[in-house]
CSV table of C-alpha atoms in Angstrom, one decimal:
chain,number,residue,atom,x,y,z
A,18,MET,CA,-0.1,0.2,0.0
A,19,THR,CA,1.6,3.1,-1.1
A,20,TYR,CA,1.7,6.5,0.8
A,21,VAL,CA,0.2,10.1,-0.6
A,22,VAL,CA,1.6,13.6,0.4
A,23,GLY,CA,-1.5,15.4,1.5
A,24,GLY,CA,-2.1,19.1,0.1
A,25,GLY,CA,-0.4,20.5,3.9
A,26,CYS,CA,2.9,19.7,2.1
A,27,CYS,CA,5.4,22.2,3.5
A,28,SER,CA,8.0,20.8,1.2
A,29,ASP,CA,10.2,20.7,3.7
A,30,ALA,CA,11.7,17.7,1.9
A,31,SER,CA,12.6,15.6,5.3
A,32,CYS,CA,10.7,13.0,3.6
A,33,VAL,CA,13.1,12.7,0.0
A,34,ALA,CA,16.2,12.1,2.4
A,35,VAL,CA,14.9,9.0,4.5
A,36,CYS,CA,13.1,7.3,1.6
A,37,PRO,CA,14.9,4.1,0.8
A,38,VAL,CA,13.5,3.8,-3.3
A,39,ASN,CA,14.3,7.4,-4.3
A,40,CYS,CA,10.8,7.7,-5.1
A,41,ILE,CA,9.9,11.3,-4.3
A,42,HIS,CA,10.3,14.0,-6.1
A,43,PRO,CA,10.6,17.2,-7.0
A,44,SER,CA,13.7,16.8,-4.8
A,45,PRO,CA,16.2,19.2,-4.0
A,46,GLY,CA,18.5,19.9,-6.9
A,47,GLU,CA,15.8,19.1,-9.5
A,48,PRO,CA,15.0,22.5,-11.5
A,49,ASP,CA,11.0,21.9,-10.4
A,50,PHE,CA,11.8,21.5,-6.7
A,51,GLY,CA,9.8,24.6,-4.9
A,52,GLN,CA,7.6,25.1,-8.1
A,53,THR,CA,5.0,22.3,-7.9
A,54,ASP,CA,2.5,22.2,-4.9
A,55,GLY,CA,4.3,20.1,-3.1
A,56,VAL,CA,6.1,16.7,-3.0
A,57,PHE,CA,5.0,13.6,-4.8
A,58,ILE,CA,5.3,9.9,-4.1
A,59,ASP,CA,5.6,7.7,-7.0
A,60,PRO,CA,2.9,4.7,-6.8
A,61,GLN,CA,4.6,2.2,-8.6
A,62,VAL,CA,8.3,2.7,-6.7
A,63,CYS,CA,6.8,3.2,-2.7
A,64,ILE,CA,7.3,-0.1,-0.7
A,65,ASP,CA,5.1,1.3,2.1
A,66,CYS,CA,7.8,1.4,4.4
A,67,GLY,CA,6.4,4.5,6.5
A,68,ALA,CA,9.5,6.3,6.5
A,69,CYS,CA,8.6,9.6,4.8
A,70,ALA,CA,5.5,9.5,6.9
A,71,GLU,CA,7.5,9.8,10.2
A,72,ALA,CA,10.0,11.9,8.6
A,73,CYS,CA,7.2,14.6,7.6
A,74,PRO,CA,6.9,17.4,10.1
A,75,VAL,CA,3.8,18.2,9.2
A,76,ASP,CA,1.6,15.2,9.3
A,77,ALA,CA,0.9,15.7,5.5
A,78,ILE,CA,1.6,12.1,4.1
A,79,SER,CA,-1.2,9.2,5.3
A,80,PRO,CA,-1.3,5.5,3.9
A,81,LEU,CA,-3.7,5.0,0.5
A,82,ASP,CA,-5.8,2.9,2.5
A,83,GLN,CA,-6.8,6.2,4.4
A,84,LEU,CA,-8.0,8.3,1.9
A,85,ALA,CA,-11.4,8.4,-0.1
A,86,ALA,CA,-11.2,7.2,-3.1
A,87,ASP,CA,-12.1,10.1,-4.7
A,88,ASP,CA,-9.5,11.9,-2.9
A,89,HIS,CA,-7.3,14.5,-5.3
A,90,ARG,CA,-4.4,14.1,-3.6
A,91,ILE,CA,-4.3,10.1,-5.0
A,92,ALA,CA,-4.9,11.7,-8.3
A,93,ALA,CA,-2.2,14.3,-8.1
A,94,ASN,CA,0.5,12.0,-7.2
A,95,ALA,CA,-0.3,9.9,-10.2
A,96,THR,CA,-0.2,12.5,-12.5
A,97,PHE,CA,3.2,13.9,-11.6
A,98,TYR,CA,4.9,10.5,-12.6
A,99,THR,CA,2.6,9.9,-15.9
A,100,ASP,CA,3.5,13.5,-17.1
A,101,ASN,CA,7.1,12.9,-15.7
A,102,PRO,CA,8.6,9.5,-16.4
A,103,ASP,CA,11.9,10.5,-16.2
A,104,ARG,CA,11.2,10.7,-12.7
A,105,ARG,CA,10.4,7.5,-12.2
A,106,SER,CA,13.4,5.1,-10.1
A,107,ASP,CA,14.0,1.7,-10.2
A,108,GLY,CA,13.3,1.3,-7.0
A,109,GLY,CA,16.7,0.7,-5.7
A,110,LEU,CA,20.0,2.6,-5.4
A,111,ALA,CA,21.0,3.4,-8.4
A,112,SER,CA,19.4,6.6,-9.0
A,113,TRP,CA,21.2,7.8,-6.0
A,114,GLY,CA,24.2,10.2,-7.1
A,115,PRO,CA,27.5,9.9,-5.6
A,116,PRO,CA,28.4,11.0,-1.9
A,117,SER,CA,29.8,14.4,-1.2
A,118,PHE,CA,31.5,15.5,2.2
A,119,ASP,CA,32.4,19.2,3.4
A,120,ALA,CA,36.2,19.4,4.1
A,121,TRP,CA,37.0,17.8,7.5
A,122,THR,CA,38.3,20.9,8.4
A,123,ALA,CA,35.1,22.9,8.3
A,124,ALA,CA,33.7,20.6,10.8
A,125,ALA,CA,36.2,21.1,13.7
A,126,LEU,CA,36.5,24.7,13.5
A,127,PRO,CA,35.8,26.5,16.9
A,128,MET,CA,33.4,28.8,15.0
A,129,LYS,CA,30.9,31.7,16.8
A,130,VAL,CA,28.2,32.5,14.3
A,131,ALA,CA,25.4,35.1,14.7
A,132,ILE,CA,22.1,34.4,13.0
A,133,VAL,CA,19.8,37.2,13.0
A,134,GLY,CA,16.0,36.2,12.6
A,135,ALA,CA,14.6,33.1,14.1
A,136,GLY,CA,12.3,32.1,11.9
A,137,PRO,CA,11.9,29.1,9.2
A,138,ALA,CA,15.2,30.8,7.2
A,139,GLY,CA,17.6,31.2,10.4
A,140,LEU,CA,16.2,28.2,12.4
A,141,TYR,CA,17.3,25.5,8.9
A,142,ALA,CA,20.2,27.4,8.9
A,143,ALA,CA,21.2,26.7,12.4
A,144,ARG,CA,20.3,23.0,12.0
A,145,GLU,CA,22.8,23.1,9.3
A,146,LEU,CA,25.4,24.2,11.4
A,147,LEU,CA,24.6,22.0,14.2
A,148,LEU,CA,24.5,19.0,12.0
A,149,ARG,CA,28.0,19.9,9.8
A,150,SER,CA,30.3,21.8,12.3
A,151,THR,CA,30.7,22.6,16.0
A,152,ALA,CA,30.1,26.0,15.9
A,153,GLU,CA,28.5,28.0,18.8
A,154,ILE,CA,25.4,29.9,17.5
A,155,ASN,CA,23.9,33.0,19.0
A,156,LEU,CA,20.6,33.3,17.8
A,157,LEU,CA,19.0,36.7,17.3
A,158,ASP,CA,15.1,37.9,17.1
A,159,LYS,CA,12.8,40.8,18.1
A,160,LEU,CA,9.8,38.5,18.7
A,161,PRO,CA,9.1,36.6,21.8
A,162,HIS,CA,8.9,33.6,20.7
A,163,VAL,CA,10.7,31.6,17.8
A,164,GLY,CA,8.8,30.6,14.7
A,165,GLY,CA,8.7,33.5,12.4
A,166,LEU,CA,6.4,32.5,9.0
A,167,ALA,CA,5.6,29.3,10.7
A,168,ARG,CA,4.2,31.0,13.7
A,169,TYR,CA,2.3,34.0,12.5
A,170,GLY,CA,1.9,33.7,9.1
A,171,VAL,CA,0.3,30.0,8.6
A,172,ALA,CA,-3.4,29.9,8.3
A,173,PRO,CA,-4.9,29.0,12.3
A,174,ASP,CA,-7.4,26.6,10.1
A,175,HIS,CA,-4.1,24.7,9.2
A,176,PRO,CA,-3.2,23.2,12.4
A,177,ASP,CA,-1.2,20.2,10.5
A,178,THR,CA,1.0,23.0,8.7
A,179,ARG,CA,1.5,24.4,12.2
A,180,GLN,CA,3.3,21.4,13.6
A,181,ILE,CA,6.3,23.0,12.1
A,182,VAL,CA,6.7,25.1,14.7
A,183,GLY,CA,7.6,22.3,17.5
A,184,VAL,CA,10.4,21.4,14.8
A,185,LEU,CA,12.2,24.8,15.0
A,186,GLU,CA,11.4,25.4,18.7
A,187,ARG,CA,13.4,22.3,19.2
A,188,VAL,CA,15.9,23.4,17.1
A,189,ALA,CA,16.2,26.3,18.9
A,190,ARG,CA,17.0,24.4,22.6
A,191,HIS,CA,20.1,23.2,21.4
A,192,PRO,CA,22.9,23.6,23.5
A,193,ARG,CA,24.8,25.3,20.9
A,194,ILE,CA,22.5,27.6,20.4
A,195,HIS,CA,22.0,30.7,22.6
A,196,LEU,CA,18.7,32.1,22.0
A,197,ARG,CA,18.5,36.1,22.5
A,198,LEU,CA,14.5,36.7,21.9
A,199,GLY,CA,13.8,40.9,22.4
A,200,VAL,CA,16.7,42.1,20.3
A,201,GLU,CA,16.0,44.1,17.6
A,202,PHE,CA,18.7,44.4,14.9
A,203,GLY,CA,19.1,48.0,14.1
A,204,ARG,CA,17.9,49.3,17.1
A,205,ASP,CA,19.7,46.5,19.9
A,206,VAL,CA,22.5,45.8,18.0
A,207,ASP,CA,24.3,46.4,14.8
A,208,HIS,CA,26.4,44.4,12.1
A,209,ALA,CA,29.7,46.0,13.1
A,210,GLN,CA,29.0,44.7,16.7
A,211,LEU,CA,28.0,41.3,15.3
A,212,ALA,CA,30.9,41.1,12.7
A,213,ASP,CA,33.6,42.3,15.5
A,214,SER,CA,32.4,39.5,17.7
A,215,HIS,CA,31.6,36.6,15.5
A,216,ASP,CA,33.7,34.7,13.0
A,217,ALA,CA,30.1,34.9,10.6
A,218,VAL,CA,27.0,36.6,10.7
A,219,VAL,CA,24.0,35.0,8.8
A,220,TYR,CA,20.8,37.1,8.3
A,221,ALA,CA,17.8,35.6,7.7
A,222,LEU,CA,15.1,38.4,8.3
A,223,GLY,CA,12.3,37.6,6.2
A,224,ALA,CA,10.0,39.5,4.2
A,225,PRO,CA,7.5,40.6,6.7
A,226,GLU,CA,5.8,44.4,4.8
A,227,SER,CA,2.9,43.9,2.6
A,228,ARG,CA,3.6,44.8,-1.1
A,229,LEU,CA,0.3,47.3,-1.8
A,230,THR,CA,-1.2,48.5,-5.5
A,231,GLY,CA,0.0,52.2,-4.8
A,232,MET,CA,-3.2,53.2,-5.8
A,233,PRO,CA,-5.4,56.4,-4.2
A,234,GLY,CA,-6.9,55.5,-1.1
A,235,GLU,CA,-4.9,52.5,-0.4
A,236,ASP,CA,-4.2,53.6,3.3
A,237,GLU,CA,-8.0,55.1,3.4
A,238,ALA,CA,-10.9,53.8,6.4
A,239,GLY,CA,-11.8,50.3,5.3
A,240,SER,CA,-8.4,49.2,3.6
A,241,CYS,CA,-5.5,47.4,5.4
A,242,SER,CA,-2.8,45.2,3.8
A,243,ALA,CA,-2.6,41.4,4.2
A,244,SER,CA,0.2,41.6,6.4
A,245,ASP,CA,-1.6,43.7,8.9
A,246,PHE,CA,-4.4,41.6,8.7
A,247,VAL,CA,-2.4,38.2,8.9
A,248,ALA,CA,-0.6,39.2,12.0
A,249,TRP,CA,-4.0,39.9,13.8
A,250,TYR,CA,-5.5,36.8,13.3
A,251,ASN,CA,-2.4,34.9,14.0
A,252,GLY,CA,-1.8,37.0,17.3
A,253,HIS,CA,1.3,38.6,16.4
A,254,PRO,CA,2.5,40.8,19.0
A,255,ARG,CA,2.6,44.0,17.4
A,256,ILE,CA,-0.9,44.3,16.7
A,257,ASP,CA,-3.9,43.5,18.9
A,258,THR,CA,-6.9,45.0,16.9
A,259,CYS,CA,-8.1,44.5,13.9
A,260,PRO,CA,-6.4,46.4,11.5
A,261,VAL,CA,-9.9,46.7,9.7
A,262,ASP,CA,-13.9,47.3,10.5
A,263,LEU,CA,-15.2,43.5,9.0
A,264,ARG,CA,-18.0,45.4,7.5
A,265,GLY,CA,-19.9,43.5,4.9
A,266,PRO,CA,-22.1,42.3,3.0
A,267,ARG,CA,-18.8,42.2,1.0
A,268,ALA,CA,-15.2,41.9,1.1
A,269,VAL,CA,-12.2,42.7,-2.0
A,270,VAL,CA,-9.4,41.0,-1.1
A,271,VAL,CA,-6.6,42.1,-4.1
A,272,GLY,CA,-4.3,38.8,-5.1
A,273,ASN,CA,-4.4,35.2,-6.0
A,274,GLY,CA,-1.8,33.7,-3.9
A,275,ASN,CA,-2.2,31.4,-0.9
A,276,VAL,CA,-2.4,34.2,1.4
A,277,ALA,CA,-5.1,35.7,-0.3
A,278,ILE,CA,-7.1,32.4,-0.6
A,279,ASP,CA,-6.4,32.3,3.6
A,280,ILE,CA,-7.9,35.2,4.4
A,281,ALA,CA,-11.1,34.8,2.1
A,282,ARG,CA,-11.1,31.6,3.6
A,283,LEU,CA,-11.2,32.4,6.8
A,284,LEU,CA,-14.2,35.2,6.2
A,285,LEU,CA,-16.1,32.8,4.7
A,286,SER,CA,-15.8,30.1,7.3
A,287,ASP,CA,-19.2,29.4,9.5
A,288,PRO,CA,-18.8,29.6,13.3
A,289,GLU,CA,-18.7,25.9,13.5
A,290,ARG,CA,-15.5,26.1,11.2
A,291,LEU,CA,-13.9,28.7,13.2
A,292,ALA,CA,-14.4,27.1,16.4
A,293,ARG,CA,-12.1,24.2,15.2
A,294,ALA,CA,-9.3,27.0,14.4
A,295,GLU,CA,-6.5,27.8,16.7
A,296,LEU,CA,-7.5,31.2,17.5
A,297,GLY,CA,-7.7,33.7,19.8
A,298,PRO,CA,-11.1,34.4,22.1
A,299,ALA,CA,-11.3,38.3,20.1
A,300,VAL,CA,-10.2,37.2,16.9
A,301,ARG,CA,-12.8,34.2,16.7
A,302,HIS,CA,-15.6,36.7,18.1
A,303,ALA,CA,-15.0,39.1,15.8
A,304,LEU,CA,-15.0,37.1,12.7
A,305,THR,CA,-17.9,35.0,13.6
A,306,ALA,CA,-19.8,38.6,14.3
A,307,GLY,CA,-18.2,39.8,10.9
A,308,GLU,CA,-20.7,40.6,8.4
A,309,ILE,CA,-19.1,39.4,5.5
A,310,ARG,CA,-20.9,37.2,3.5
A,311,GLU,CA,-19.0,37.3,0.2
A,312,VAL,CA,-15.8,37.9,-0.7
A,313,VAL,CA,-14.3,38.7,-4.2
A,314,LEU,CA,-10.9,38.0,-5.1
A,315,LEU,CA,-9.1,40.4,-7.5
A,316,GLY,CA,-6.9,38.9,-9.8
A,317,ARG,CA,-4.9,41.8,-12.0
A,318,ARG,CA,-3.5,39.1,-14.6
A,319,GLY,CA,-5.7,35.7,-16.4
A,320,PRO,CA,-7.0,32.7,-14.5
A,321,ASP,CA,-3.7,31.0,-16.3
A,322,VAL,CA,-1.4,32.5,-14.1
A,323,ALA,CA,-3.0,32.7,-10.9
A,324,ALA,CA,-0.5,31.9,-7.7
A,325,TYR,CA,-2.6,29.8,-5.9
A,326,SER,CA,-1.9,25.9,-5.5
A,327,GLU,CA,-4.0,23.7,-6.4
A,328,SER,CA,-4.5,22.5,-2.4
A,329,GLU,CA,-5.9,25.7,-1.3
A,330,PHE,CA,-7.9,26.0,-3.8
A,331,ARG,CA,-9.7,23.1,-3.6
A,332,GLU,CA,-9.8,23.5,-0.3
A,333,ILE,CA,-11.7,27.1,-0.4
A,334,VAL,CA,-14.1,26.1,-3.0
A,335,GLY,CA,-14.9,22.5,-0.7
A,336,LEU,CA,-16.1,25.4,2.4
A,337,PRO,CA,-19.8,24.3,3.1
A,338,GLY,CA,-22.6,26.1,2.7
A,339,VAL,CA,-20.2,28.6,0.1
A,340,THR,CA,-21.2,29.4,-3.9
A,341,THR,CA,-17.9,29.9,-6.0
A,342,VAL,CA,-18.6,31.7,-9.3
A,343,VAL,CA,-16.2,32.9,-11.7
A,344,ALA,CA,-16.9,36.7,-13.0
A,345,ASP,CA,-17.3,36.3,-17.0
A,346,ALA,CA,-15.3,38.8,-18.4
A,347,PRO,CA,-13.6,39.2,-21.8
A,348,GLY,CA,-10.6,36.5,-22.4
A,349,VAL,CA,-11.4,34.0,-19.3
A,350,GLY,CA,-13.5,31.7,-20.6
A,351,LYS,CA,-11.1,30.9,-23.6
A,352,ALA,CA,-8.2,30.9,-21.0
A,353,ILE,CA,-10.3,28.1,-18.7
A,354,GLU,CA,-11.4,26.2,-21.3
A,355,ALA,CA,-7.6,26.1,-22.8
A,356,GLY,CA,-7.1,24.8,-18.9
A,357,THR,CA,-3.3,25.6,-18.9
A,358,GLY,CA,-1.9,26.9,-15.6
A,359,ARG,CA,-4.0,27.4,-12.6
A,360,ALA,CA,-7.0,27.9,-15.2
A,361,GLY,CA,-7.3,24.4,-15.4
A,362,LEU,CA,-8.8,24.4,-11.8
A,363,LEU,CA,-11.5,26.5,-13.0
A,364,THR,CA,-13.3,24.0,-15.4
A,365,GLY,CA,-16.6,23.0,-13.9
A,366,VAL,CA,-17.0,26.4,-11.9
A,367,ARG,CA,-19.6,28.2,-12.6
A,368,ARG,CA,-19.3,31.3,-15.0
A,369,GLU,CA,-21.8,34.1,-15.3
A,370,ALA,CA,-22.3,37.9,-15.5
A,371,VAL,CA,-21.7,39.3,-11.6
A,372,ASP,CA,-22.7,42.8,-10.9
A,373,LEU,CA,-20.6,43.9,-7.8
A,374,SER,CA,-22.1,47.6,-7.6
A,375,ALA,CA,-25.1,46.1,-6.0
A,376,ASP,CA,-25.1,44.2,-2.9
A,377,PRO,CA,-24.8,40.8,-3.2
A,378,LEU,CA,-27.2,37.9,-3.3
A,379,PRO,CA,-28.3,36.0,-0.5
A,380,GLY,CA,-25.7,33.4,1.1
A,381,ARG,CA,-22.2,33.0,1.2
A,382,ARG,CA,-20.1,33.4,-2.1
A,383,LEU,CA,-17.0,33.5,-3.4
A,384,VAL,CA,-16.5,35.7,-6.9
A,385,LEU,CA,-13.4,35.2,-8.8
A,386,ARG,CA,-13.0,37.9,-10.9
A,387,PHE,CA,-9.4,38.1,-13.0
A,388,GLY,CA,-7.9,40.4,-15.1
A,389,ALA,CA,-8.9,43.5,-13.5
A,390,ALA,CA,-6.3,45.9,-11.4
A,391,PRO,CA,-7.7,48.0,-8.5
A,392,GLN,CA,-7.5,51.8,-9.5
A,393,ARG,CA,-8.7,53.9,-6.7
A,394,TRP,CA,-10.4,53.3,-3.4
A,395,HIS,CA,-13.1,55.9,-2.1
A,396,ASP,CA,-15.9,55.2,0.1
A,397,GLY,CA,-16.7,52.1,-0.2
A,398,THR,CA,-16.3,51.9,-3.5
A,399,LEU,CA,-13.3,50.5,-5.7
A,400,ASP,CA,-12.1,51.5,-9.0
A,401,VAL,CA,-11.1,48.7,-11.7
A,402,SER,CA,-9.6,49.1,-14.6
A,403,ASP,CA,-12.4,47.1,-16.9
A,404,GLY,CA,-14.7,50.1,-15.6
A,405,GLN,CA,-17.3,48.0,-13.5
A,406,PRO,CA,-16.8,49.8,-10.0
A,407,ILE,CA,-17.4,47.0,-6.8
A,408,ARG,CA,-19.1,48.5,-3.8
A,409,ALA,CA,-17.5,46.5,-0.4
A,410,GLY,CA,-17.2,47.5,3.2
A,411,MET,CA,-13.4,46.5,3.6
A,412,LEU,CA,-10.4,45.9,1.2
A,413,ILE,CA,-7.4,43.8,1.6
A,414,SER,CA,-4.4,44.0,-0.1
A,415,ALA,CA,-3.1,40.1,-0.7
A,416,ILE,CA,-0.6,41.0,-3.7
A,417,GLY,CA,3.0,39.6,-1.8
A,418,PHE,CA,5.4,40.6,0.5
A,419,HIS,CA,8.9,42.4,0.3
A,420,SER,CA,11.8,42.5,2.9
A,421,PRO,CA,12.8,46.5,4.0
A,422,PRO,CA,16.4,47.4,3.8
A,423,VAL,CA,18.5,45.9,6.5
A,424,PRO,CA,20.7,48.8,8.3
A,425,GLY,CA,24.5,48.2,7.2
A,426,LEU,CA,24.0,45.8,4.3
A,427,PRO,CA,23.4,46.3,0.8
A,428,TYR,CA,19.8,46.1,-0.9
A,429,SER,CA,18.1,46.0,-3.8
A,430,ASP,CA,14.7,45.3,-4.8
A,431,GLY,CA,13.3,43.7,-1.5
A,432,ARG,CA,16.4,41.2,-1.4
A,433,ILE,CA,20.2,41.6,-0.1
A,434,PRO,CA,22.9,41.1,-3.4
A,435,GLN,CA,24.1,37.9,-2.4
A,436,ALA,CA,26.0,35.2,-4.7
A,437,ASP,CA,25.6,31.1,-3.3
A,438,GLY,CA,24.4,33.1,-0.1
A,439,ARG,CA,27.5,35.5,0.2
A,440,VAL,CA,26.2,38.8,0.7
A,441,VAL,CA,28.2,40.9,-2.5
A,442,GLY,CA,31.2,43.4,-1.1
A,443,MET,CA,30.9,42.0,2.4
A,444,THR,CA,33.2,39.4,4.0
A,445,ASN,CA,31.6,36.7,6.8
A,446,THR,CA,28.4,38.0,6.0
A,447,TYR,CA,25.8,35.9,4.4
A,448,VAL,CA,21.9,35.8,3.7
A,449,THR,CA,19.1,33.2,4.0
A,450,GLY,CA,15.5,32.6,3.0
A,451,TRP,CA,13.7,35.4,1.7
A,452,LEU,CA,16.0,37.9,2.0
A,453,ARG,CA,18.1,36.3,-0.3
A,454,ARG,CA,15.8,34.9,-2.4
A,455,GLY,CA,12.6,37.3,-2.4
A,456,SER,CA,8.7,36.0,-1.1
A,457,SER,CA,8.6,32.7,-3.3
A,458,GLY,CA,8.4,29.3,-1.7
A,459,GLY,CA,7.0,27.8,1.3
A,460,LEU,CA,8.4,27.4,5.0
A,461,GLY,CA,10.0,24.2,3.3
A,462,HIS,CA,11.9,25.7,0.5
A,463,ASN,CA,14.7,27.8,2.9
A,464,ARG,CA,15.9,24.3,4.2
A,465,LEU,CA,17.6,23.8,0.7
A,466,CYS,CA,18.3,27.8,0.8
A,467,ALA,CA,20.1,27.8,4.1
A,468,GLU,CA,22.4,24.5,2.8
A,469,GLU,CA,23.4,26.3,0.0
A,470,THR,CA,24.3,29.4,2.3
A,471,VAL,CA,26.3,27.2,4.9
A,472,THR,CA,28.0,25.3,2.5
A,473,ALA,CA,29.3,28.9,1.2
A,474,LEU,CA,29.9,30.0,5.2
A,475,LEU,CA,31.8,26.6,5.7
A,476,SER,CA,33.6,26.4,2.5
A,477,ASP,CA,34.9,29.8,3.4
A,478,ALA,CA,35.9,28.9,6.9
A,479,SER,CA,37.8,25.9,5.4
A,480,SER,CA,39.9,28.0,3.5
A,481,ARG,CA,41.1,30.6,5.9
A,482,ILE,CA,42.7,27.8,8.0
A,483,ALA,CA,46.2,25.9,6.6
A,484,LEU,CA,45.0,22.0,5.3
A,485,PRO,CA,47.6,19.7,6.9
A,486,VAL,CA,50.2,18.2,4.7
A,487,VAL,CA,49.5,14.3,4.5
């Protein structure tokens, strides 16, 4: 009986490392790793050993016989290998690449390393250093708890994915890690101080700020950013009240990524579903008492390039008591019929003309509107590029995140310029996570990023000492 990877996959790739027959792909190092909805288990090669399920930090892997026959995850796993037959292994060891080892000198160096940021990126970097060196690590974060995005960004109705916080906490408790919480970089300590007292400094500050559309009225009443809204419902210490009145009956969420889907799903969830989510009492009360019964997901581009994952989409369209419709617009129907990219998920979803300038119909509804960019927010009206305004009680911009400049480091377009994790123009200074690659990839993708950065750090450390003559 094969195992199947479910929708909560975080792409941590721990399962890949323990699979004895190399039947889980895409794996780190393959071109499409991080570009698919998680990883997939080849049903023809899986030997039912269960090692992947034991290693999964978010309990996203289940035996096939525990799933319903029509569960979309079964088809998704099988389809990946039908479409990519070259990924099938022979079930033995021949498909594994040759092992590689760091220079032995790097492991024994008496290093002190500072890591700024105790979210997934920083803790994966710490984990790599613990496994591959004897380094002592000072781990700094301005928040009172470790976890970063895993703790304060994962939707509260996804408890399985939130389990990765426990994995990160165990790393932070290692005796070679010295945790310093409540320490803000740029206020309490700067780069010169860290560089003077450490052999290397790794920056893993993430991308905590929302990208904004820049349209007029975006900062007016009734409007807020996704970062503020997500921080509120996840109990982030920087915000304790809802940043926008939950006024209905309609809300607009600008964006077509997983965060936009998360926000829409919580706004449309019924009280019973909200009662099962990991929400604070005040947040749960506010969402339950809210007047939202229709959410418009406004995509600036077409349905074929929507950024949400298949599992997120299937979850929201499967919400009990919620109707999903696609607003008819030029080119949208043709894209759906072509079925390319994410547009294929919309096959079977009803398309209809929707008047969003009038009050919504009774009942709860999700409206997917594509190819329309927001132009101006004023007096409860969102002007849109296609000339069809939307009347709404609230507006949330969820078009992505970016990293602000880091004092003392180079900065360009939301990232730290780097090469293989080495900060350009600086010595013994490294970067990992979203601050390195931009706000792309889920929690587990930080693992591969950290491996590359730590490899560069250890290589540099080895080169600074003379190898013995043998």
